[in-house]
XYZ file of C-alpha atoms in Angstrom:
333
model
C 43.852 -19.459 -104.489
C 45.227 -20.939 -107.849
C 48.800 -22.320 -108.076
C 49.610 -22.513 -111.858
C 53.322 -23.025 -113.310
C 53.496 -21.830 -116.856
C 56.216 -23.446 -118.761
C 57.809 -22.732 -122.058
C 55.949 -25.648 -123.747
C 52.784 -25.599 -121.889
C 51.739 -22.335 -120.382
C 49.059 -24.236 -118.025
C 50.927 -26.947 -116.221
C 50.050 -27.724 -112.527
C 53.157 -27.618 -110.362
C 52.219 -30.930 -108.717
C 52.310 -32.402 -112.115
C 55.842 -31.310 -112.893
C 57.715 -32.488 -109.697
C 58.342 -35.929 -110.733
C 59.692 -34.864 -114.400
C 61.769 -31.636 -113.404
C 65.104 -33.877 -112.796
C 64.892 -35.008 -116.371
C 63.757 -31.844 -117.784
C 66.349 -29.033 -116.855
C 64.169 -26.310 -118.749
C 61.260 -27.053 -116.738
C 63.126 -27.260 -113.357
C 64.368 -23.773 -114.096
C 61.136 -22.352 -114.851
C 59.704 -23.768 -111.664
C 62.696 -22.328 -109.768
C 61.963 -18.877 -111.383
C 58.312 -19.051 -110.512
C 59.282 -19.825 -106.956
C 61.578 -16.584 -106.819
C 58.740 -14.644 -108.388
C 56.524 -15.775 -105.644
C 58.993 -15.044 -103.174
C 59.508 -11.415 -104.323
C 55.803 -10.859 -104.572
C 54.981 -12.259 -101.121
C 57.625 -9.993 -99.572
C 56.084 -6.964 -101.463
C 52.454 -7.727 -100.699
C 52.287 -9.579 -97.631
C 49.812 -11.836 -99.060
C 50.306 -15.442 -100.281
C 46.958 -15.333 -102.269
C 47.815 -11.962 -103.988
C 51.571 -13.298 -104.676
C 50.082 -16.235 -106.446
C 47.630 -13.960 -108.556
C 50.385 -11.607 -109.376
C 52.923 -14.297 -110.474
C 50.256 -15.956 -112.584
C 49.300 -12.435 -114.234
C 53.001 -12.175 -114.937
C 53.338 -15.422 -116.919
C 49.910 -14.596 -118.635
C 51.402 -11.318 -119.965
C 54.450 -13.184 -121.044
C 52.435 -15.809 -123.225
C 50.156 -13.124 -124.533
C 53.383 -11.559 -126.262
C 53.869 -12.817 -129.773
C 56.551 -15.438 -130.561
C 58.495 -12.524 -132.253
C 58.204 -10.139 -129.241
C 59.343 -13.116 -126.828
C 62.352 -13.703 -128.986
C 63.253 -9.938 -128.788
C 63.473 -10.021 -125.132
C 67.244 -10.558 -124.142
C 66.644 -11.745 -120.619
C 63.074 -13.123 -120.244
C 63.681 -13.818 -116.362
C 64.562 -10.085 -116.027
C 61.497 -8.959 -117.961
C 59.097 -11.072 -115.966
C 60.660 -9.624 -112.879
C 60.266 -6.201 -114.042
C 56.476 -7.001 -114.920
C 55.668 -8.758 -111.738
C 57.364 -5.714 -109.705
C 55.190 -3.210 -111.706
C 52.016 -5.164 -111.012
C 52.952 -5.464 -107.311
C 53.205 -1.618 -107.253
C 49.865 -1.222 -108.692
C 48.519 -3.737 -105.934
C 50.319 -1.735 -103.158
C 48.794 1.514 -104.270
C 45.373 0.020 -104.597
C 45.679 -1.673 -101.219
C 45.991 1.471 -99.241
C 42.513 2.413 -100.552
C 41.190 -1.153 -99.675
C 42.695 -1.155 -96.019
C 40.987 2.260 -95.451
C 37.572 0.291 -95.192
C 39.041 -2.931 -93.656
C 37.506 -3.634 -90.415
C 40.020 -3.440 -87.688
C 43.567 -3.952 -88.265
C 45.273 -5.322 -91.260
C 48.090 -8.091 -90.825
C 49.987 -9.847 -93.292
C 49.030 -13.418 -94.345
C 51.037 -15.963 -92.238
C 52.862 -18.832 -93.977
C 53.384 -22.372 -92.568
C 56.713 -24.113 -93.162
C 55.890 -25.969 -96.335
C 54.501 -22.853 -98.257
C 57.458 -20.731 -96.765
C 59.684 -23.255 -98.508
C 57.933 -22.943 -101.743
C 58.033 -19.146 -101.839
C 61.599 -18.761 -100.717
C 64.590 -19.115 -102.943
C 68.378 -18.140 -102.702
C 69.360 -14.600 -103.714
C 70.593 -14.211 -107.164
C 74.309 -13.966 -106.037
C 76.633 -14.422 -102.875
C 76.202 -11.603 -100.636
C 79.575 -12.197 -99.028
C 81.081 -9.095 -100.259
C 77.999 -6.902 -99.144
C 78.087 -4.610 -96.284
C 76.427 -6.517 -93.481
C 74.082 -3.523 -92.588
C 72.520 -4.159 -96.096
C 71.986 -7.830 -95.647
C 68.669 -9.352 -94.852
C 68.534 -13.188 -94.594
C 65.680 -14.759 -96.504
C 64.135 -16.234 -93.213
C 64.337 -12.908 -91.622
C 62.619 -11.098 -94.713
C 59.506 -13.005 -94.227
C 59.100 -12.780 -90.413
C 55.885 -11.118 -89.388
C 57.949 -8.293 -87.728
C 59.549 -7.365 -90.767
C 56.477 -7.545 -92.844
C 54.585 -5.340 -90.613
C 57.290 -2.674 -90.811
C 57.256 -3.074 -94.625
C 53.472 -2.292 -94.661
C 54.140 1.191 -93.188
C 56.390 1.958 -96.129
C 55.521 3.670 -99.593
C 55.391 1.235 -102.396
C 58.665 2.748 -103.721
C 60.442 2.304 -100.615
C 59.191 -1.268 -100.006
C 60.246 -2.362 -103.609
C 63.634 -0.786 -103.289
C 64.319 -2.372 -100.087
C 62.952 -5.799 -100.759
C 64.736 -5.969 -104.355
C 68.111 -4.610 -103.174
C 68.469 -5.909 -99.487
C 66.770 -9.208 -99.966
C 67.159 -10.266 -103.452
C 70.255 -8.294 -104.473
C 69.249 -6.442 -107.315
C 71.169 -3.420 -108.450
C 69.758 0.177 -107.954
C 70.167 0.442 -111.813
C 67.967 -2.579 -112.233
C 65.340 -1.338 -109.581
C 65.298 2.117 -111.020
C 64.006 0.519 -114.555
C 61.153 -1.258 -112.524
C 60.019 1.622 -110.307
C 60.366 4.399 -112.880
C 62.926 6.375 -110.650
C 66.582 7.199 -110.915
C 69.260 4.775 -109.316
C 70.212 7.483 -106.763
C 66.588 7.982 -105.668
C 66.083 4.094 -105.388
C 69.226 4.010 -103.246
C 67.771 6.779 -100.806
C 64.592 4.790 -100.780
C 66.094 1.658 -99.743
C 68.232 3.395 -97.091
C 65.267 5.166 -95.420
C 63.448 1.716 -95.440
C 66.492 0.094 -93.993
C 66.719 2.674 -91.066
C 62.999 1.592 -90.334
C 63.995 -1.872 -90.387
C 66.999 -1.721 -88.091
C 64.931 -0.105 -85.434
C 62.560 -3.197 -85.594
C 65.550 -5.476 -85.455
C 67.266 -3.627 -82.578
C 67.013 -6.652 -80.273
C 67.502 -10.267 -81.267
C 66.422 -13.295 -79.469
C 67.582 -16.834 -80.167
C 65.175 -19.282 -81.795
C 65.600 -21.466 -78.653
C 64.719 -18.613 -76.228
C 61.793 -17.316 -78.570
C 60.369 -20.984 -78.251
C 60.717 -21.391 -74.580
C 59.006 -17.967 -73.893
C 56.079 -19.050 -76.392
C 55.868 -22.498 -74.775
C 55.302 -20.798 -71.276
C 52.695 -18.248 -72.682
C 50.813 -21.121 -74.190
C 50.951 -23.124 -71.033
C 49.706 -20.021 -69.124
C 47.130 -19.114 -71.719
C 45.436 -22.636 -71.987
C 45.066 -22.791 -68.128
C 43.784 -19.269 -67.892
C 46.688 -18.118 -65.599
C 46.326 -14.192 -65.804
C 49.364 -13.720 -63.423
C 51.459 -16.008 -65.341
C 50.572 -14.417 -68.761
C 51.388 -10.999 -67.053
C 54.721 -12.168 -66.037
C 55.753 -13.327 -69.641
C 54.457 -10.162 -71.254
C 56.559 -6.871 -71.544
C 54.560 -4.277 -69.337
C 54.076 -2.140 -72.449
C 53.299 -5.212 -74.746
C 51.101 -4.725 -77.875
C 48.665 -7.095 -79.357
C 47.079 -6.780 -82.715
C 44.347 -9.136 -83.882
C 43.093 -9.326 -87.430
C 39.550 -10.677 -87.851
C 38.648 -8.604 -91.036
C 35.154 -8.071 -89.940
C 34.739 -11.982 -90.679
C 35.154 -13.195 -87.222
C 35.557 -11.477 -83.726
C 38.708 -9.717 -82.958
C 39.703 -6.625 -81.218
C 39.414 -3.747 -83.518
C 42.116 -1.695 -81.973
C 45.391 -2.781 -80.830
C 45.602 -3.922 -77.218
C 48.422 -2.308 -74.985
C 49.693 -3.253 -71.558
C 50.386 -6.646 -69.936
C 47.083 -6.711 -68.090
C 45.016 -5.738 -71.036
C 46.528 -8.312 -73.241
C 46.415 -11.118 -70.576
C 42.866 -10.715 -69.903
C 42.123 -10.658 -73.612
C 43.868 -14.031 -74.035
C 42.067 -15.523 -71.226
C 38.864 -14.369 -72.267
C 39.373 -15.789 -75.738
C 39.946 -19.379 -73.830
C 36.933 -18.957 -71.873
C 34.575 -18.210 -74.723
C 36.242 -21.125 -76.617
C 37.225 -23.782 -74.025
C 37.657 -26.523 -76.739
C 40.599 -24.376 -78.316
C 43.776 -26.396 -78.643
C 47.106 -24.277 -78.810
C 50.007 -25.697 -80.650
C 53.644 -24.571 -81.040
C 54.582 -24.028 -84.648
C 56.789 -22.190 -86.822
C 55.242 -19.129 -88.466
C 57.237 -17.368 -91.115
C 60.299 -18.902 -90.057
C 59.938 -17.961 -86.499
C 58.359 -19.881 -83.395
C 54.790 -19.208 -83.193
C 51.513 -20.545 -82.119
C 48.254 -21.823 -83.801
C 44.876 -22.060 -82.264
C 42.567 -25.120 -83.522
C 39.126 -26.374 -82.728
C 38.496 -29.584 -84.140
C 39.808 -29.574 -87.665
C 39.457 -25.746 -88.120
C 42.319 -23.262 -87.712
C 41.003 -20.392 -85.776
C 44.186 -18.274 -85.481
C 47.871 -18.009 -86.022
C 49.892 -16.039 -83.527
C 53.229 -14.550 -84.018
C 55.239 -12.928 -81.301
C 58.431 -10.797 -80.782
C 60.396 -11.683 -77.532
C 62.924 -9.070 -75.826
C 64.736 -9.533 -72.797
C 62.879 -12.734 -71.992
C 59.329 -11.286 -72.333
C 56.992 -10.955 -75.170
C 56.894 -7.569 -76.597
C 54.675 -7.862 -79.661
C 51.805 -10.204 -80.495
C 50.023 -10.512 -83.956
C 47.046 -12.771 -84.058
C 45.759 -13.492 -87.647
C 41.966 -14.760 -87.367
C 40.583 -13.594 -90.512
C 39.845 -17.049 -92.156
C 40.602 -15.872 -95.638
C 44.331 -15.672 -94.606
C 44.175 -19.102 -92.968
C 43.454 -21.339 -95.792
C 47.290 -22.515 -96.143
C 47.090 -23.539 -92.285
C 43.923 -25.375 -92.960
C 45.520 -27.390 -95.723
C 48.816 -27.823 -93.571
C 46.825 -29.099 -90.569
C 44.744 -31.408 -92.799
C 47.843 -32.847 -94.296
C 49.257 -33.630 -90.841
C 46.026 -35.273 -89.695
C 45.911 -37.654 -92.642
C 49.461 -38.988 -92.090
């Protein structure tokens, strides 16, 4: 996965080379901030950090392919790049539907560790204080696995309208230009998407309670305590695992607390050297499974009424490269 920052004076500057000089170069700092915003938009639209990197890079490539005269004619370059990035994302979303039809098992969004979440998250473009609270989604919430899973069920136009308006606070006039619809149509698309999101957000759990239940689940899982696991799971809990056909995983979603509990105990039986750690996944309490220095899975959960109602376990190694890097950095410290 490449990570290239393209600046006004050097279209191929590595981000790590810019950090020490950004304070003395406001223009470069602005470009770096814009790139983070574009990454944040792309990740929320695509649910994939690697694709978000590729789309952001392609956006800057298209900008620097313009002639100097063409770039000078663009009144607001940042708006131009956002529009181009959004259109590329829409194309990706349309083609993703065909790719996921042949994907082995369930497809889940790529989970992010804290460091990469910070890199792909920027503040909204203006204060939301005057906005209707119903239309507000916090930046942390907008990358939660639960919300990303809901976004996956939307049409590309719904997803774009909701993310750009409710998360990044673009006007419907601006969004209409990007998606090729009328502002009123974009408003309706965002409203439809918002209803789906509100259903998924119907019950909230404090981070402390979420963490407490996850820790209890981890302890019961590691010890192979089926009854303990079942007591921590909602009777109609669902668990989705994503192996992508690369590693073993349940092809179909698991349902019911007994089936889910037995599945996790079986995982530990087959992999007795598995270490499970509490971590933050996409801004929320989660778990990571490690063997040696290898990350085998990242687990996200939804807790309702003191029990786990949903579990998403990402096992596809192609979606765990950022976690491999994060764990390796921790180990080297």
